[in-house]
PDB file of C-alpha atoms in Angstrom:
ATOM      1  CA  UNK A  76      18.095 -35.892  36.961  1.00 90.00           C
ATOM      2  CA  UNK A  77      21.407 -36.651  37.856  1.00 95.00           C
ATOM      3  CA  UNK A  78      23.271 -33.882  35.998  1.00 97.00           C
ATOM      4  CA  UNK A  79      22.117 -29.770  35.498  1.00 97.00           C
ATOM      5  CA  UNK A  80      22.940 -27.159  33.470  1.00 97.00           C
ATOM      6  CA  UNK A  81      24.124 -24.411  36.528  1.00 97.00           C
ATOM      7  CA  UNK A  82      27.198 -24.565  38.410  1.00 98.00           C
ATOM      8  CA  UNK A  83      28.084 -22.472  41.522  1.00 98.00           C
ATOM      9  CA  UNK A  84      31.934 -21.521  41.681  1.00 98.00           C
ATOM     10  CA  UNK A  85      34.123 -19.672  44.270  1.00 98.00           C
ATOM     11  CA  UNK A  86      36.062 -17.176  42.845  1.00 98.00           C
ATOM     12  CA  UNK A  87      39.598 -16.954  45.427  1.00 96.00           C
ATOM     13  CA  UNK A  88      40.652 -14.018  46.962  1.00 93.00           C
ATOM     14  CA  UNK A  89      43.580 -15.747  48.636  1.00 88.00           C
ATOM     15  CA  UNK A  90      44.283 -19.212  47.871  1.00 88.00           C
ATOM     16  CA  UNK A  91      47.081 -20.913  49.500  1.00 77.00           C
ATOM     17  CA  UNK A  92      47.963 -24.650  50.809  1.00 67.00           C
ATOM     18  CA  UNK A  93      45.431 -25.088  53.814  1.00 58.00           C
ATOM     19  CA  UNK A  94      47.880 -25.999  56.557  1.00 64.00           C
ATOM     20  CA  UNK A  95      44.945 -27.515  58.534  1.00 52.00           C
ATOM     21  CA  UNK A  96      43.775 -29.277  55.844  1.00 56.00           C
ATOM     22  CA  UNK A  97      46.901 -31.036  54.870  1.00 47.00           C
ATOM     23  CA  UNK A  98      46.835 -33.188  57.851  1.00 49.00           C
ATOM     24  CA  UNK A  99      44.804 -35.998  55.670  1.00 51.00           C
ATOM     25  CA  UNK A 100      44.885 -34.402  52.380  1.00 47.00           C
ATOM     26  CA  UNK A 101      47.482 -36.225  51.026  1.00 45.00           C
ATOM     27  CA  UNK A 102      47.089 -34.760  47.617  1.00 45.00           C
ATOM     28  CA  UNK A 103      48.376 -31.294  48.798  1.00 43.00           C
ATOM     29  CA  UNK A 104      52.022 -30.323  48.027  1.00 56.00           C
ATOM     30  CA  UNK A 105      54.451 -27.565  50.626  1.00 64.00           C
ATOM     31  CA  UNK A 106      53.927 -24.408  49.345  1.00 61.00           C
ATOM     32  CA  UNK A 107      57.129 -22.930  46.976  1.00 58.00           C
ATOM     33  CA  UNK A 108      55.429 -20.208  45.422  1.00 57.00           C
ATOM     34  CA  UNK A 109      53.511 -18.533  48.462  1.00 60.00           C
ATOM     35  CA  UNK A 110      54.191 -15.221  46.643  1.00 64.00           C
ATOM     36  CA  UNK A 111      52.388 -15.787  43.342  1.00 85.00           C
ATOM     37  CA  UNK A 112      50.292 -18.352  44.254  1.00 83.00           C
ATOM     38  CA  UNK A 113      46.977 -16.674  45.065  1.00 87.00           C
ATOM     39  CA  UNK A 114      47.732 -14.644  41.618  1.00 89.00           C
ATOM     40  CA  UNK A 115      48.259 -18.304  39.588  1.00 92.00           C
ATOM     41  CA  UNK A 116      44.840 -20.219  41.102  1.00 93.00           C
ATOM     42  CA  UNK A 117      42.834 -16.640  40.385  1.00 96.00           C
ATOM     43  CA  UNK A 118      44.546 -17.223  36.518  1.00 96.00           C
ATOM     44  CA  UNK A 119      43.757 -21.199  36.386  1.00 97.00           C
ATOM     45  CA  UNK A 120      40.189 -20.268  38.179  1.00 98.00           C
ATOM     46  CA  UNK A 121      38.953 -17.677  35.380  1.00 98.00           C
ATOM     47  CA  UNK A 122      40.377 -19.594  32.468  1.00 98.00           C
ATOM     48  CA  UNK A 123      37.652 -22.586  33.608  1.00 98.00           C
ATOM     49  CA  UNK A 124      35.122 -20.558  34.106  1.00 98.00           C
ATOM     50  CA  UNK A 125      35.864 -19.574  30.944  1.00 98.00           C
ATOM     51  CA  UNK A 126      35.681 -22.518  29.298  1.00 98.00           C
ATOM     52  CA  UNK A 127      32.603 -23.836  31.005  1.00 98.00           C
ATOM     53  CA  UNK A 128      30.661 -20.879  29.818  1.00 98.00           C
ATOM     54  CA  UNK A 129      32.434 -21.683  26.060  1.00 98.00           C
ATOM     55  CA  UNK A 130      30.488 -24.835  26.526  1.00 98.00           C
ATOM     56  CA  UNK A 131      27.522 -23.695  27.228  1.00 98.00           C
ATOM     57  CA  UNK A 132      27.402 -24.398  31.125  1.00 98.00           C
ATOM     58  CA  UNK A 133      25.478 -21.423  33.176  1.00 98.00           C
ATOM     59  CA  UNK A 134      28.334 -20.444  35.911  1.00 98.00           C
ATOM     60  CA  UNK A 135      27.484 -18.468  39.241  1.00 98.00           C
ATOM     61  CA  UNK A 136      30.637 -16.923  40.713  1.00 98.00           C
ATOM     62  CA  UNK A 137      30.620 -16.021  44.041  1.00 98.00           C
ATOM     63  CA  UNK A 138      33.593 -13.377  44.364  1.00 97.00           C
ATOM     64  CA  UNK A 139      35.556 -14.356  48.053  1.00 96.00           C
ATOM     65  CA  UNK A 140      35.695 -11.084  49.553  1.00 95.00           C
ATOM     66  CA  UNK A 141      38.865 -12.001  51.726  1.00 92.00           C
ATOM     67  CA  UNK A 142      37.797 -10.992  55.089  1.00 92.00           C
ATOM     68  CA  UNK A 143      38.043 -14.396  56.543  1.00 92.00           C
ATOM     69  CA  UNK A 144      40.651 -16.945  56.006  1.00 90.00           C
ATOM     70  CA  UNK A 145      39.290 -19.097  53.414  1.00 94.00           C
ATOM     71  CA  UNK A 146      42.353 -20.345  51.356  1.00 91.00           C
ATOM     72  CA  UNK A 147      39.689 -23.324  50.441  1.00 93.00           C
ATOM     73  CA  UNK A 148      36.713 -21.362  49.577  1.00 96.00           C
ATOM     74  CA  UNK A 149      37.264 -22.437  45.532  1.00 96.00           C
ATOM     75  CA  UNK A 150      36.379 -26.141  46.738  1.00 97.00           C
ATOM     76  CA  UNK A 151      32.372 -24.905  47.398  1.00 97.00           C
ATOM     77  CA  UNK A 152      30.661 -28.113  47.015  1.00 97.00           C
ATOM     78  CA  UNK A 153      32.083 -29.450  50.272  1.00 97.00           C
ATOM     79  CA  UNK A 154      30.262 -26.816  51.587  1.00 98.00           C
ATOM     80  CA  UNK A 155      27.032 -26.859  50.635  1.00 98.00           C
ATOM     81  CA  UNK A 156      24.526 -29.006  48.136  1.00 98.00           C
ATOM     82  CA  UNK A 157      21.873 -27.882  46.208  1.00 97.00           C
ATOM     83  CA  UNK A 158      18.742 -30.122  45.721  1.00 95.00           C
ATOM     84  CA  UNK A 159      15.380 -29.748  43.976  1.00 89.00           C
ATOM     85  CA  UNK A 160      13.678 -26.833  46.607  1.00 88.00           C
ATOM     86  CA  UNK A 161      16.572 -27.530  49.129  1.00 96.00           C
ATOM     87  CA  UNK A 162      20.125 -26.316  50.177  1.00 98.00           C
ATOM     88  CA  UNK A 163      21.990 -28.718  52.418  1.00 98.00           C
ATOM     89  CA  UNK A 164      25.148 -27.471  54.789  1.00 98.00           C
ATOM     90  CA  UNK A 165      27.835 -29.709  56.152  1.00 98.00           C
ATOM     91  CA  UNK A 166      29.737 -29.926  58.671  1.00 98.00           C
ATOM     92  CA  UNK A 167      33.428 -29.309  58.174  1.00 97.00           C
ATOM     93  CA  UNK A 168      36.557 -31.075  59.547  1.00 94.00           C
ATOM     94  CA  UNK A 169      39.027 -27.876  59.944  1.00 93.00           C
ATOM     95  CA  UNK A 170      37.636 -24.724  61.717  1.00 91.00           C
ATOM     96  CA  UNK A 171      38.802 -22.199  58.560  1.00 90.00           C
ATOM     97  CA  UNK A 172      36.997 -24.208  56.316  1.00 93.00           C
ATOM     98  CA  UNK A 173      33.634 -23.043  58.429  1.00 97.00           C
ATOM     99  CA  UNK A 174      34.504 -19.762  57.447  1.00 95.00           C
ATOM    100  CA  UNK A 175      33.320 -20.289  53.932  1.00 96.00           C
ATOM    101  CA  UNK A 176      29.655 -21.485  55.144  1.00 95.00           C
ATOM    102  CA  UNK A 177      29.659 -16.965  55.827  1.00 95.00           C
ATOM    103  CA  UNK A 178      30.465 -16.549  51.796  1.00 96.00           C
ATOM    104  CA  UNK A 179      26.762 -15.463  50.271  1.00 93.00           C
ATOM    105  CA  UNK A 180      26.114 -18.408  48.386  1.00 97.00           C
ATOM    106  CA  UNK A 181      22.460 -18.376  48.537  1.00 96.00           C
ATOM    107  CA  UNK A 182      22.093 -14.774  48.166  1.00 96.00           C
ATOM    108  CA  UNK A 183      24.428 -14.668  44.730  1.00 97.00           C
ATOM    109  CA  UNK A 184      21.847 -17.544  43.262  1.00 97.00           C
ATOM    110  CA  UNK A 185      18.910 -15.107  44.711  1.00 96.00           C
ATOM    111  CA  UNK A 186      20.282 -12.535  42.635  1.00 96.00           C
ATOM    112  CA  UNK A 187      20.679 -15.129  39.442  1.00 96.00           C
ATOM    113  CA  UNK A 188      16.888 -15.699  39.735  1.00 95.00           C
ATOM    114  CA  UNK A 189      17.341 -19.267  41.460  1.00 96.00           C
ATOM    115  CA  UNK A 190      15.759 -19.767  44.828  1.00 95.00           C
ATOM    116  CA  UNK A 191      15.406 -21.989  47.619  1.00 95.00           C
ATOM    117  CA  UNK A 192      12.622 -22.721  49.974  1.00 90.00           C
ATOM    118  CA  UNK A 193      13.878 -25.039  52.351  1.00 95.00           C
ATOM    119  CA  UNK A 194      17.786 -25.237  53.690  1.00 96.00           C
ATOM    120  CA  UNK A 195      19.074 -28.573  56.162  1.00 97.00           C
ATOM    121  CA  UNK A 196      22.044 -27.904  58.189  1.00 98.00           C
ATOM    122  CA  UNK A 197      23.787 -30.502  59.742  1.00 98.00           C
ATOM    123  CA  UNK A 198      26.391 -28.280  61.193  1.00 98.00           C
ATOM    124  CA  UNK A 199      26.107 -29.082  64.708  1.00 98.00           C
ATOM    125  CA  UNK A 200      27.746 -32.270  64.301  1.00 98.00           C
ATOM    126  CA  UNK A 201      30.756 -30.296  64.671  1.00 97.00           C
ATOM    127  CA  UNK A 202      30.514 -30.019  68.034  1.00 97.00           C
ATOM    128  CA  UNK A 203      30.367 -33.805  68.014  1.00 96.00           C
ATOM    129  CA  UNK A 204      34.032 -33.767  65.984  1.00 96.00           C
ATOM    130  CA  UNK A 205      31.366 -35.892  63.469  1.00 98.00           C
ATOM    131  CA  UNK A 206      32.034 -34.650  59.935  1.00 98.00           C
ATOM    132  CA  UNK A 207      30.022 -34.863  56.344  1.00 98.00           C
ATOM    133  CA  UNK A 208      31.869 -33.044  53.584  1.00 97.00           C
ATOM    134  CA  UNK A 209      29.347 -32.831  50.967  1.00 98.00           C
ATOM    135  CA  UNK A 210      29.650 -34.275  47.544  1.00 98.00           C
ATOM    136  CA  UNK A 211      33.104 -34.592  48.076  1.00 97.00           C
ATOM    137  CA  UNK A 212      32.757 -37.514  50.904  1.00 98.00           C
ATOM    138  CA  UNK A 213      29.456 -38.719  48.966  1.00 98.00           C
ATOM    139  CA  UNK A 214      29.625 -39.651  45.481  1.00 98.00           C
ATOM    140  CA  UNK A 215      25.385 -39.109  44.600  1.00 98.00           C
ATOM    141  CA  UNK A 216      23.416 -41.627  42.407  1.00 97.00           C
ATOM    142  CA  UNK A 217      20.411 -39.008  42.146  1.00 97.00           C
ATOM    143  CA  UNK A 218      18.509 -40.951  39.330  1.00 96.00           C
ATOM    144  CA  UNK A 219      18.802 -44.336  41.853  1.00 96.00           C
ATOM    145  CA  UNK A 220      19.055 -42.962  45.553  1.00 97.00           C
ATOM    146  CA  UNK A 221      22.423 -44.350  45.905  1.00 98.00           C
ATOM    147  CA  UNK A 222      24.845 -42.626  47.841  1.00 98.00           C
ATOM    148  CA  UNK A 223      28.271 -44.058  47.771  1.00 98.00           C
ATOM    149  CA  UNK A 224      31.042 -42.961  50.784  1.00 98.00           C
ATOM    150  CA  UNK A 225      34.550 -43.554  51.605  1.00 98.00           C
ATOM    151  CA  UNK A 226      34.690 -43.225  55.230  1.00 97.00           C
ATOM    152  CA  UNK A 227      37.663 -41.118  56.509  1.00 96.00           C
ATOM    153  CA  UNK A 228      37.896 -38.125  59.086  1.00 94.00           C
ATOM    154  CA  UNK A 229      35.918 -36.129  56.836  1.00 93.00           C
ATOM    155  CA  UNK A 230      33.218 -38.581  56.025  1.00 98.00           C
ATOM    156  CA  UNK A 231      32.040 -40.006  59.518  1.00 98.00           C
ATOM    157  CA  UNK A 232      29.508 -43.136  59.214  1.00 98.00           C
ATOM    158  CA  UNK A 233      26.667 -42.386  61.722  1.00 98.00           C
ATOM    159  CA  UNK A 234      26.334 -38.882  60.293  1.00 98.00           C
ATOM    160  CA  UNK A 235      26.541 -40.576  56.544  1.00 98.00           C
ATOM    161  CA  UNK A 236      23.451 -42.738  57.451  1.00 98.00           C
ATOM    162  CA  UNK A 237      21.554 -40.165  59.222  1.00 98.00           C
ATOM    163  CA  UNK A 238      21.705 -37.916  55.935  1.00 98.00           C
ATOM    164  CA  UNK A 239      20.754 -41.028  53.258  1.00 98.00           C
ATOM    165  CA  UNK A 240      17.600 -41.621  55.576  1.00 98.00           C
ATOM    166  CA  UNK A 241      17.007 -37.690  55.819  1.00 97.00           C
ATOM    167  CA  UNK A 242      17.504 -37.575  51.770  1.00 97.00           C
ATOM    168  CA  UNK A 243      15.715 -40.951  51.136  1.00 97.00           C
ATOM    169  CA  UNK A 244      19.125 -42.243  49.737  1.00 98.00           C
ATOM    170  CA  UNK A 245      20.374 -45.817  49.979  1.00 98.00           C
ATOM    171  CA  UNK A 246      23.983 -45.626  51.408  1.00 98.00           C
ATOM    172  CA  UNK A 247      27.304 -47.570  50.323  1.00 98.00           C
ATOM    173  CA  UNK A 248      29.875 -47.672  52.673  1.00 98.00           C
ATOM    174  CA  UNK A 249      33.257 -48.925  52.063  1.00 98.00           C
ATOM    175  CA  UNK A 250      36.964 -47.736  52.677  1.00 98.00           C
ATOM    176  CA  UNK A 251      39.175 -46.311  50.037  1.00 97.00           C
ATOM    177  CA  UNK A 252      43.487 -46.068  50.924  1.00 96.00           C
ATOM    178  CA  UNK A 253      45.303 -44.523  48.772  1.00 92.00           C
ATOM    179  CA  UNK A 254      49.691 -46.006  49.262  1.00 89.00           C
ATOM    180  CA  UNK A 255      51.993 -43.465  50.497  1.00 85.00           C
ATOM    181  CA  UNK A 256      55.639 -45.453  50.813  1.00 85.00           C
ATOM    182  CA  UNK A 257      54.613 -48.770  52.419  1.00 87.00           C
ATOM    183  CA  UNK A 258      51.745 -47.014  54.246  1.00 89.00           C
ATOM    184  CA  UNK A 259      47.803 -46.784  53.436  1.00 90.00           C
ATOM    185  CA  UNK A 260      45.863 -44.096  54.416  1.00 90.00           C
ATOM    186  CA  UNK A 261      42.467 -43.335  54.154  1.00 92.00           C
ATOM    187  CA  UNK A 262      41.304 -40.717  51.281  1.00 94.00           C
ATOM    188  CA  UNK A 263      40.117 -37.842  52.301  1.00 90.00           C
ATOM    189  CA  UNK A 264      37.522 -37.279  49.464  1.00 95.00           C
ATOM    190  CA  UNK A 265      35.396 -39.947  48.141  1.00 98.00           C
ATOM    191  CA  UNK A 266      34.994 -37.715  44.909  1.00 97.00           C
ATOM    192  CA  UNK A 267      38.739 -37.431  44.044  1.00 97.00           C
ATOM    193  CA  UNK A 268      38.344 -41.878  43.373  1.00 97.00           C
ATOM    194  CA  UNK A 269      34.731 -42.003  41.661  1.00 98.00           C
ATOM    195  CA  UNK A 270      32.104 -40.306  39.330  1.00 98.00           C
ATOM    196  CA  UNK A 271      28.857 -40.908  38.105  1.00 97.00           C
ATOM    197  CA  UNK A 272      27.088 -39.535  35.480  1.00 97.00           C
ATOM    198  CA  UNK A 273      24.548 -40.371  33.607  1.00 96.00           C
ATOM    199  CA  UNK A 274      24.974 -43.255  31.507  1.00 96.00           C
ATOM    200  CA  UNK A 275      28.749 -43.700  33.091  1.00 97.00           C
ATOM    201  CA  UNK A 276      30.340 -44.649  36.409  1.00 97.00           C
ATOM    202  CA  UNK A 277      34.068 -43.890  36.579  1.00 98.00           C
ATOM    203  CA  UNK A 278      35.987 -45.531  39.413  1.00 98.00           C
ATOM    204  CA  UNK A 279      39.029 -46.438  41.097  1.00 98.00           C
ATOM    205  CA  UNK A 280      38.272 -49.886  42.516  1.00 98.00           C
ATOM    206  CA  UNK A 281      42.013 -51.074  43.123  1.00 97.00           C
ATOM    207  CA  UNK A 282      42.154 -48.328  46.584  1.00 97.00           C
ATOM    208  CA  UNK A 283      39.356 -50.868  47.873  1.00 98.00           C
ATOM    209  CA  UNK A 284      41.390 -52.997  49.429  1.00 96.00           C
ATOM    210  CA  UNK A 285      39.566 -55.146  50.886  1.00 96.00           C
ATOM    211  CA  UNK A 286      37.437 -57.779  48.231  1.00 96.00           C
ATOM    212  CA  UNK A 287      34.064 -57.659  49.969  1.00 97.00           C
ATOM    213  CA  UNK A 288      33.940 -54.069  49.985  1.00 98.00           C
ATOM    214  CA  UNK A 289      35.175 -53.836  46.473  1.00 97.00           C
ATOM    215  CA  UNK A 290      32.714 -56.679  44.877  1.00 96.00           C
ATOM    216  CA  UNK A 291      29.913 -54.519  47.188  1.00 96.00           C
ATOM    217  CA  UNK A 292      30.663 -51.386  45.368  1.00 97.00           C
ATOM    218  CA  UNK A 293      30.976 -52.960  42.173  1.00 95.00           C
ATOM    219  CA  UNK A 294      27.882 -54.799  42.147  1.00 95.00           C
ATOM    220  CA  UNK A 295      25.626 -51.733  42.988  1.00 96.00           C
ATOM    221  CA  UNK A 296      27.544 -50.119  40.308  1.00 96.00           C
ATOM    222  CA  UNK A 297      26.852 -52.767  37.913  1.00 94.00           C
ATOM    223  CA  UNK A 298      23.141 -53.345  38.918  1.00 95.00           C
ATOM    224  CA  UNK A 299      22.297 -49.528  37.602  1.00 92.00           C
ATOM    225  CA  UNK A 300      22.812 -50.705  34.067  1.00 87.00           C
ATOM    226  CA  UNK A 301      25.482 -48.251  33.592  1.00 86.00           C
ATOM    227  CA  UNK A 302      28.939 -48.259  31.614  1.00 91.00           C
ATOM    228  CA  UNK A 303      31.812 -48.522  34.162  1.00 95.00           C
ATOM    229  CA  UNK A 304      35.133 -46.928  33.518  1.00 97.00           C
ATOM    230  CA  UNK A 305      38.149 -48.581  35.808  1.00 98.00           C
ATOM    231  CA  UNK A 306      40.882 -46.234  36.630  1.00 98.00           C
ATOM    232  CA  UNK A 307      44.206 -46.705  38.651  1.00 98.00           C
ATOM    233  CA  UNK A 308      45.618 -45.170  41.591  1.00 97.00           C
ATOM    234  CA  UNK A 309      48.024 -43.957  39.435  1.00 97.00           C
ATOM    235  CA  UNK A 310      45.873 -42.000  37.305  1.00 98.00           C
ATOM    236  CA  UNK A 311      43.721 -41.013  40.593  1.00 97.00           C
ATOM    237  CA  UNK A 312      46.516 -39.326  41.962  1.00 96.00           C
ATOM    238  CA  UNK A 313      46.754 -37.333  38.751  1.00 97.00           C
ATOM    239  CA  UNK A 314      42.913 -35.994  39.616  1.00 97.00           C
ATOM    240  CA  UNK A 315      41.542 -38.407  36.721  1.00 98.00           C
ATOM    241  CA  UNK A 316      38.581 -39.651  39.007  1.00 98.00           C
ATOM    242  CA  UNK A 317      37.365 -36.354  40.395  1.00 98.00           C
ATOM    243  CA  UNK A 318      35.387 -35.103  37.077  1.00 98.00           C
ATOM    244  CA  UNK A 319      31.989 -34.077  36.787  1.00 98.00           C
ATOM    245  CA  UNK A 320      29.227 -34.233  34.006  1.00 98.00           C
ATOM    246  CA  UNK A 321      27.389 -31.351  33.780  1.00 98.00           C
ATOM    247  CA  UNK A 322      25.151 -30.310  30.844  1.00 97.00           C
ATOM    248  CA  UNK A 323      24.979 -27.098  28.857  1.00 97.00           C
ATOM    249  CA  UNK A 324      21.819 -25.175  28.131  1.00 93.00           C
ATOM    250  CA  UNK A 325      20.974 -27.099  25.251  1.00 95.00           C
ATOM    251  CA  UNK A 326      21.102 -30.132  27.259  1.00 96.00           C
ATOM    252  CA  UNK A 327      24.315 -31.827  25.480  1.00 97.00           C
ATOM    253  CA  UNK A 328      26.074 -34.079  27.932  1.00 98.00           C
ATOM    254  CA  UNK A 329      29.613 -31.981  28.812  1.00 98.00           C
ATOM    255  CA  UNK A 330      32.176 -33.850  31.024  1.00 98.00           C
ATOM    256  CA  UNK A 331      34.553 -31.799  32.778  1.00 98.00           C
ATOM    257  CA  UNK A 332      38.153 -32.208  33.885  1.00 98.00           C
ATOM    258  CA  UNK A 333      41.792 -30.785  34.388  1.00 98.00           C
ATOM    259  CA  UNK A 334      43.949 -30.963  31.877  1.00 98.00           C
ATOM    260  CA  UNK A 335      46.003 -33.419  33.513  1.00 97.00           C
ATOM    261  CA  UNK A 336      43.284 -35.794  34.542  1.00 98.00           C
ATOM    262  CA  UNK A 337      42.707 -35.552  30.508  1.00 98.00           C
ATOM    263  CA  UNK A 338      46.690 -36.631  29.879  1.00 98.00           C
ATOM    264  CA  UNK A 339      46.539 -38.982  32.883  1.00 98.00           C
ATOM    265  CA  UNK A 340      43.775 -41.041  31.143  1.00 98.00           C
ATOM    266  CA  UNK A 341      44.642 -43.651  28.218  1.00 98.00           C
ATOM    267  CA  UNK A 342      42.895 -43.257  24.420  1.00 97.00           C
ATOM    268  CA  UNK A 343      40.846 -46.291  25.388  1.00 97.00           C
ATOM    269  CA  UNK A 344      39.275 -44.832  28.382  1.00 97.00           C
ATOM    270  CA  UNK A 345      38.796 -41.386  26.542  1.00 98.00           C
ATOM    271  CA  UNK A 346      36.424 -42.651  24.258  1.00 97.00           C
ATOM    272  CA  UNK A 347      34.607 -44.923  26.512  1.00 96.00           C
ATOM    273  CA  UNK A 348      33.946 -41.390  28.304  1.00 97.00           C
ATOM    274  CA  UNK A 349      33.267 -39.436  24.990  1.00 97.00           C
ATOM    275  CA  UNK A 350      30.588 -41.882  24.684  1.00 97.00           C
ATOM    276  CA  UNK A 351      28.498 -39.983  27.168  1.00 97.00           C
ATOM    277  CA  UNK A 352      29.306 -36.758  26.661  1.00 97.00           C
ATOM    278  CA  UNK A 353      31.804 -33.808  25.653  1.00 98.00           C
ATOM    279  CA  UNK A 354      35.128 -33.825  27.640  1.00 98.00           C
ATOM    280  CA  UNK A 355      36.909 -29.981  28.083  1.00 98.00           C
ATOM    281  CA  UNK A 356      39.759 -29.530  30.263  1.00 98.00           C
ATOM    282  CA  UNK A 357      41.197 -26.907  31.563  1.00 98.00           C
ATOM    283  CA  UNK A 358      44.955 -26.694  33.436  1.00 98.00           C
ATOM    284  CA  UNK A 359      44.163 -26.533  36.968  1.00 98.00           C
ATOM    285  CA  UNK A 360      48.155 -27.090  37.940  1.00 94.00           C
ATOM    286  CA  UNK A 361      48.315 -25.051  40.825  1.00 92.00           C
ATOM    287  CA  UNK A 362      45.301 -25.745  42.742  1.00 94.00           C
ATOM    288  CA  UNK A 363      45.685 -29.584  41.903  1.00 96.00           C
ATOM    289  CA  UNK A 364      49.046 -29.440  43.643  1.00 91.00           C
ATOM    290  CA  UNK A 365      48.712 -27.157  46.666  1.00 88.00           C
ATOM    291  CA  UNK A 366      45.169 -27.510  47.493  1.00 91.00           C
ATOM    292  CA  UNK A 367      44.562 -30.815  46.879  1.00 90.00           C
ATOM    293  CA  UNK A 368      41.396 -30.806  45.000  1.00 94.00           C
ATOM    294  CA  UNK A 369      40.419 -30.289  41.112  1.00 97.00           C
ATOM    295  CA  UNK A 370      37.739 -29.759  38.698  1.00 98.00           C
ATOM    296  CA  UNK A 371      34.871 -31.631  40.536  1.00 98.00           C
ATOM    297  CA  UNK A 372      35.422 -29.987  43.577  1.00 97.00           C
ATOM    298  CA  UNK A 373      35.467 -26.541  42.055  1.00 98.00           C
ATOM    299  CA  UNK A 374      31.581 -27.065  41.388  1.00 98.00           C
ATOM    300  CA  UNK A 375      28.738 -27.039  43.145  1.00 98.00           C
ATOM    301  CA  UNK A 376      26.295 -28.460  41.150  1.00 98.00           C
ATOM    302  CA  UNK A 377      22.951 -26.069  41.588  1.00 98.00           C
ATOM    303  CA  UNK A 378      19.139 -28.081  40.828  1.00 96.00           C
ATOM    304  CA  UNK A 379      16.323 -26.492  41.843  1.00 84.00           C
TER     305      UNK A 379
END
């Protein structure tokens, strides 16, 4: 399957810009509301939830406690994966986000009745300075075995192979800029440029710079038999390529967004999506602009 029903979702105790992040998150603004800005992301944070349980979507919040410094712990699915019997954990580029690997992830879905018998760590790769950051550096085909990766500091290649032959996946490797003045830097997220659902692929293809790369991804996108939806770097900067399809308990297709992926995208490209599925939104504002991630990386998508 590549989509489920149950979400896991960090509930912030006290979100802020990650200054140690920020070095190649390019998405993440200064801080100019330090003050109320913990308050505002707990507000945005709630009012999803909200809506994803309006739709129908099972949501397990773990509460961050605040006893570490974890201004990223809403961003979970960096963190850890969930697969049919098995939890994976990554290895993280910035030390605070390590903290959140202590949050009681596995314990809170214990307590919701969903358990796992086997957990992979590939957390000593750290001590390598070799990084993995979940299903935000891998965009997962699940139904094909694909795994698709933009390779930046977070998403090193050797470690990227090692976990499609672990996980029986085949890997796609290309390199994904995104244009800062007359500069190109590598994006820190595969997820925040590409989704894939079930019946849908939604990409940025114009931050593959390079042709080859770009006709490779495209072609394994196009062999899977799937609609492909072709966004620009415009509207990826506005979070419109880091959405997720999830489904609700009845098993309706529900794709989820921020509201201002949902403004950033054209009519045309709307209803190509409402095709497969359901879209909500919900305004994310905040944590879009000062941590640098939105509604895909907010959920950790839980199969067992």
């Amino acid at each position: 399957m590549q989509t489920t029903n149950t979400v896991l979702m960090v509930r912030p105790f006290y979100f802020r810009r990650n200054e140690e992040t920020a070095v190649n998150n390019f998405f993440q603004a200064e801080n100019e509301r330090t003050d109320r800005l913990a308050d505002l992301a707990v507000t945005e944070f709630d009012n999803f939830v909200n809506i994803l349980k309006a739709a129908g979507i099972n949501v397990v919040v773990v509460q961050d406690p605040g006893r570490l410094d974890t201004p990223d712990s809403i961003f979970p699915n960096n963190v850890i994966s969930f697969h049919h019997n098995k939890a994976i954990i990554y290895p993280m580029f910035t030390e605070n986000r390590r903290n959140e690997r202590l949050l009681n992830y596995l314990g809170k879905l214990d307590m919701n009745g969903i358990h796992f018998e086997k957990t992979q760590d590939y957390t000593a790769w750290e001590e390598n300075n070799k990084f993995l950051e979940g299903t935000g550096s891998m965009i997962l085909d699940r139904v094909n075995k694909i795994a698709y990766c933009s390779l930046s500091d977070r998403a090193n290649e050797e470690l990227f192979h090692i976990f499609c032959e672990d996980q029986g996946y085949e890997p796609v490797v290309f390199h994904a800029t995104q244009t800062l003045g007359d500069l190109f830097y590598p994006i820190y997220h595969t997820n925040v440029m590409m989704s894939i659902g079930t019946n849908f692929r939604l990409i940025c293809l114009e931050v593959i710079r390079t042709e080859e790369e770009r006709e490779l991804v495209k072609s394994k996108l196009l062999a899977t038999g799937k609609d492909i939806i072709v966004i620009t770097e415009d509207q990826m900067n506005h979070f419109a390529g880091n959405i997720l399809e999830v489904k609700n308990i009845e098993g309706d297709p529900i794709i989820c967004m921020s509201s201002q992926a949902f403004e950033a995208l054209e009519d045309e490209q709307k209803e190509q999506l409402e095709q497969h599925g359901k879209i909500i939104h919900a305004p994310l504002f905040s944590i879009e602009k000062y941590g640098g991630g939105s509604a895909r990386c907010m959920m950790a998508e839980v199969f067992n």
